[in-house]
Coordinates of C-alpha atoms in Angstrom, one line a residue:
M1 CA 98.5 103.4 119.4
K2 CA 101.4 104.7 117.3
M3 CA 103.2 102.0 115.4
T4 CA 106.9 101.7 116.1
A5 CA 109.6 101.3 113.5
T6 CA 110.2 97.7 114.6
S7 CA 106.5 96.8 114.4
V8 CA 106.3 98.1 110.8
S9 CA 109.3 96.0 109.8
D10 CA 107.8 93.0 111.6
R11 CA 104.5 93.3 109.8
I12 CA 106.2 93.7 106.4
M13 CA 108.3 90.6 107.0
R14 CA 105.3 88.6 108.1
R15 CA 103.6 89.4 104.9
A16 CA 106.7 88.6 102.9
R17 CA 107.0 85.2 104.6
A18 CA 103.3 84.5 104.0
T19 CA 103.9 85.2 100.3
G20 CA 106.8 82.9 100.3
R21 CA 110.4 83.0 98.9
G22 CA 110.6 84.6 95.5
G23 CA 107.9 87.3 96.3
V24 CA 108.5 90.7 94.8
F25 CA 107.2 93.9 96.3
T26 CA 107.1 97.7 96.0
P27 CA 106.4 100.1 98.9
T28 CA 102.8 100.5 97.6
D29 CA 102.1 96.9 98.7
F30 CA 102.5 97.9 102.3
L31 CA 100.8 101.3 102.5
D32 CA 98.0 99.6 104.6
V33 CA 100.7 98.9 107.2
A34 CA 102.1 102.4 107.7
T35 CA 102.8 105.7 105.9
R36 CA 105.0 105.7 102.8
A37 CA 107.9 107.3 104.8
A38 CA 107.6 104.6 107.5
V39 CA 107.4 101.8 104.9
D40 CA 110.4 103.2 103.1
Q41 CA 112.4 103.3 106.3
A42 CA 111.4 99.8 107.3
L43 CA 112.3 98.4 103.9
S44 CA 115.7 100.0 104.1
R45 CA 116.3 98.4 107.5
L46 CA 115.2 95.0 106.2
V47 CA 117.6 95.3 103.3
K48 CA 120.5 96.3 105.5
S49 CA 119.7 93.3 107.8
G50 CA 119.7 90.9 104.8
K51 CA 116.1 89.9 105.3
L52 CA 114.9 91.5 102.0
R53 CA 116.8 92.5 98.8
R54 CA 116.6 95.7 96.9
L55 CA 116.3 94.9 93.2
A56 CA 116.0 98.4 91.9
R57 CA 114.6 101.8 93.0
G58 CA 111.4 101.0 94.9
L59 CA 111.5 97.3 94.1
Y60 CA 112.3 94.6 96.6
D61 CA 112.1 90.8 96.9
Y62 CA 112.2 88.0 99.5
P63 CA 114.7 85.9 97.5
K64 CA 114.8 82.2 97.0
V65 CA 118.2 81.0 98.2
H66 CA 120.1 78.1 96.5
P67 CA 122.5 76.2 98.9
K68 CA 125.4 76.7 96.4
L69 CA 124.4 79.7 94.2
G70 CA 123.0 81.9 97.0
A71 CA 120.1 84.3 96.3
L72 CA 118.4 83.6 93.0
S73 CA 117.0 86.2 90.6
P74 CA 113.2 86.7 90.9
A75 CA 110.9 85.4 88.2
P76 CA 110.3 88.1 85.5
D77 CA 106.5 87.6 85.8
D78 CA 106.6 88.4 89.5
V79 CA 108.6 91.5 88.8
A80 CA 106.1 92.6 86.2
R81 CA 103.1 92.0 88.4
A82 CA 104.7 94.0 91.3
L83 CA 105.4 96.9 89.0
A84 CA 101.8 96.7 87.6
R85 CA 100.3 96.6 91.1
E86 CA 102.3 99.7 92.0
T87 CA 100.6 101.8 89.3
G88 CA 97.3 100.1 89.2
S89 CA 98.0 99.0 85.6
Q90 CA 98.0 95.7 83.7
A91 CA 100.9 93.8 82.3
Q92 CA 100.8 91.4 79.4
I93 CA 103.7 89.1 78.5
A94 CA 104.8 89.8 74.9
G95 CA 107.4 89.3 72.2
A96 CA 109.8 86.3 72.3
H97 CA 108.8 85.8 76.0
A98 CA 105.2 85.1 75.0
A99 CA 106.3 82.6 72.2
N100 CA 108.5 80.8 74.7
A101 CA 105.7 80.7 77.3
L102 CA 103.5 78.9 74.8
G103 CA 106.3 76.4 73.8
L104 CA 106.7 77.9 70.3
S105 CA 110.3 78.6 71.0
M106 CA 112.7 76.7 73.3
Q107 CA 115.1 79.6 73.6
V108 CA 114.6 81.6 76.8
P109 CA 115.1 85.2 75.9
A110 CA 117.4 87.4 77.9
K111 CA 114.8 90.2 77.8
S112 CA 111.4 89.6 79.1
L113 CA 109.0 92.0 77.4
Y114 CA 105.7 93.1 78.8
L115 CA 103.2 95.5 77.4
T116 CA 101.4 97.7 79.9
D117 CA 98.8 100.5 80.0
G118 CA 101.0 102.0 82.8
P119 CA 104.4 103.7 82.6
S120 CA 107.3 102.2 80.8
R121 CA 110.1 100.9 83.0
R122 CA 113.2 98.7 82.5
I123 CA 114.6 96.6 85.3
V124 CA 118.0 94.9 85.0
L125 CA 118.4 91.7 87.0
G126 CA 122.0 90.5 86.4
K127 CA 121.9 89.1 82.9
R128 CA 118.1 89.3 82.6
V129 CA 116.1 92.3 81.7
V130 CA 112.4 93.0 82.5
D131 CA 111.2 95.5 80.0
M132 CA 107.8 97.1 80.8
R133 CA 106.7 99.0 77.7
H134 CA 103.7 101.3 77.5
A135 CA 101.3 100.3 74.8
S136 CA 98.1 101.7 73.4
P137 CA 94.8 99.9 74.2
K138 CA 94.7 98.4 70.7
H139 CA 97.9 96.4 71.4
L140 CA 96.5 95.1 74.8
I141 CA 94.0 92.5 73.9
A142 CA 92.8 90.5 77.0
P143 CA 95.9 91.6 79.0
G144 CA 97.2 89.4 81.8
S145 CA 95.3 86.4 80.5
P146 CA 96.3 83.2 78.6
A147 CA 94.3 84.6 75.7
G148 CA 96.4 87.7 75.7
T149 CA 99.6 85.7 75.7
V150 CA 98.3 83.9 72.5
V151 CA 97.7 87.2 70.8
Q152 CA 101.2 88.4 71.6
A153 CA 102.9 85.2 70.6
L154 CA 101.0 85.3 67.3
R155 CA 102.1 88.9 66.8
H156 CA 105.7 87.9 67.5
V157 CA 106.0 84.8 65.2
G158 CA 103.9 86.3 62.4
P159 CA 101.5 84.9 59.8
M160 CA 103.8 82.2 58.6
R161 CA 103.5 80.4 62.0
A162 CA 99.9 81.2 62.7
A163 CA 98.9 77.6 62.3
D164 CA 101.4 76.6 65.0
V165 CA 100.0 79.2 67.4
A166 CA 96.4 77.9 66.7
Q167 CA 97.4 74.3 67.4
V168 CA 99.1 75.2 70.7
A169 CA 96.2 77.4 71.7
N170 CA 93.6 74.8 70.9
H171 CA 95.3 72.4 73.4
R172 CA 96.2 74.8 76.1
L173 CA 93.4 77.3 76.4
S174 CA 90.2 76.8 78.3
A175 CA 86.9 77.2 76.4
S176 CA 86.3 80.5 78.1
D177 CA 89.8 81.8 77.0
K178 CA 89.1 80.7 73.4
R179 CA 85.8 82.6 73.4
V180 CA 87.7 85.7 74.7
L181 CA 89.9 85.5 71.7
A182 CA 87.0 85.2 69.3
S183 CA 85.1 88.1 70.9
N184 CA 88.2 90.3 70.8
A185 CA 89.4 89.4 67.3
V186 CA 88.0 92.6 65.8
Q187 CA 90.6 94.6 67.8
A188 CA 93.5 92.6 66.3
P189 CA 95.3 93.3 63.0
A190 CA 93.4 91.9 60.0
W191 CA 95.9 89.1 59.4
M192 CA 95.4 87.8 62.9
R193 CA 91.6 87.7 62.9
P194 CA 91.0 84.4 61.0
T195 CA 93.4 82.6 63.4
L196 CA 91.8 84.0 66.5
I197 CA 88.3 83.3 65.3
S198 CA 89.3 79.7 64.4
I199 CA 90.6 79.1 67.9
G200 CA 87.4 80.5 69.3
S201 CA 85.3 78.3 67.1
S202 CA 87.1 75.2 68.5
A203 CA 85.5 76.0 71.8
S204 CA 82.0 76.1 70.2
D205 CA 82.7 72.8 68.4
A206 CA 83.7 71.1 71.6
A207 CA 80.6 72.4 73.4
N208 CA 78.4 71.2 70.6
G209 CA 80.2 67.9 70.3

């Protein structure tokens, strides 16, 4: 039976509600529901009716709503994950955003930087910016994982604060994530390797202890 425009919209909204407020989507997320043209039309109708919000070209969300502030901006991580899903790529938090995520900096950066093996894209969300920046494989160590975040935070703060990164990583990472760091240390710049190996060795010490 041919799916009607209303049924396509209904199915998209059911999925959005199941994901919950704050969910971010691209049309690619709904290609199992209908054709791209039908999905695009349904998303357009849902935006016009106020059920979904268009954030940028081909990017939508089911926004969280504050009783006084109204619709809130989506989380940068959710935006990055949606963009990565669209292109079948990976996204890794990087720069000051990675340092902040590990608690190495209390300042929340206005620009949330992500490295990706997919295409570069920049999304402006009010005063916040989500910057997806294409990077070569050598800059994407354990992408999308806590171990990858440690690598990017270390890259951002530099060798002078390597000990701080190691201390935080030793407390926050699981033993398996620590071993990932150690096994991928050879891919990192030479100055990072001793720190990554030392974090990895703490997992072995804990296991032997």
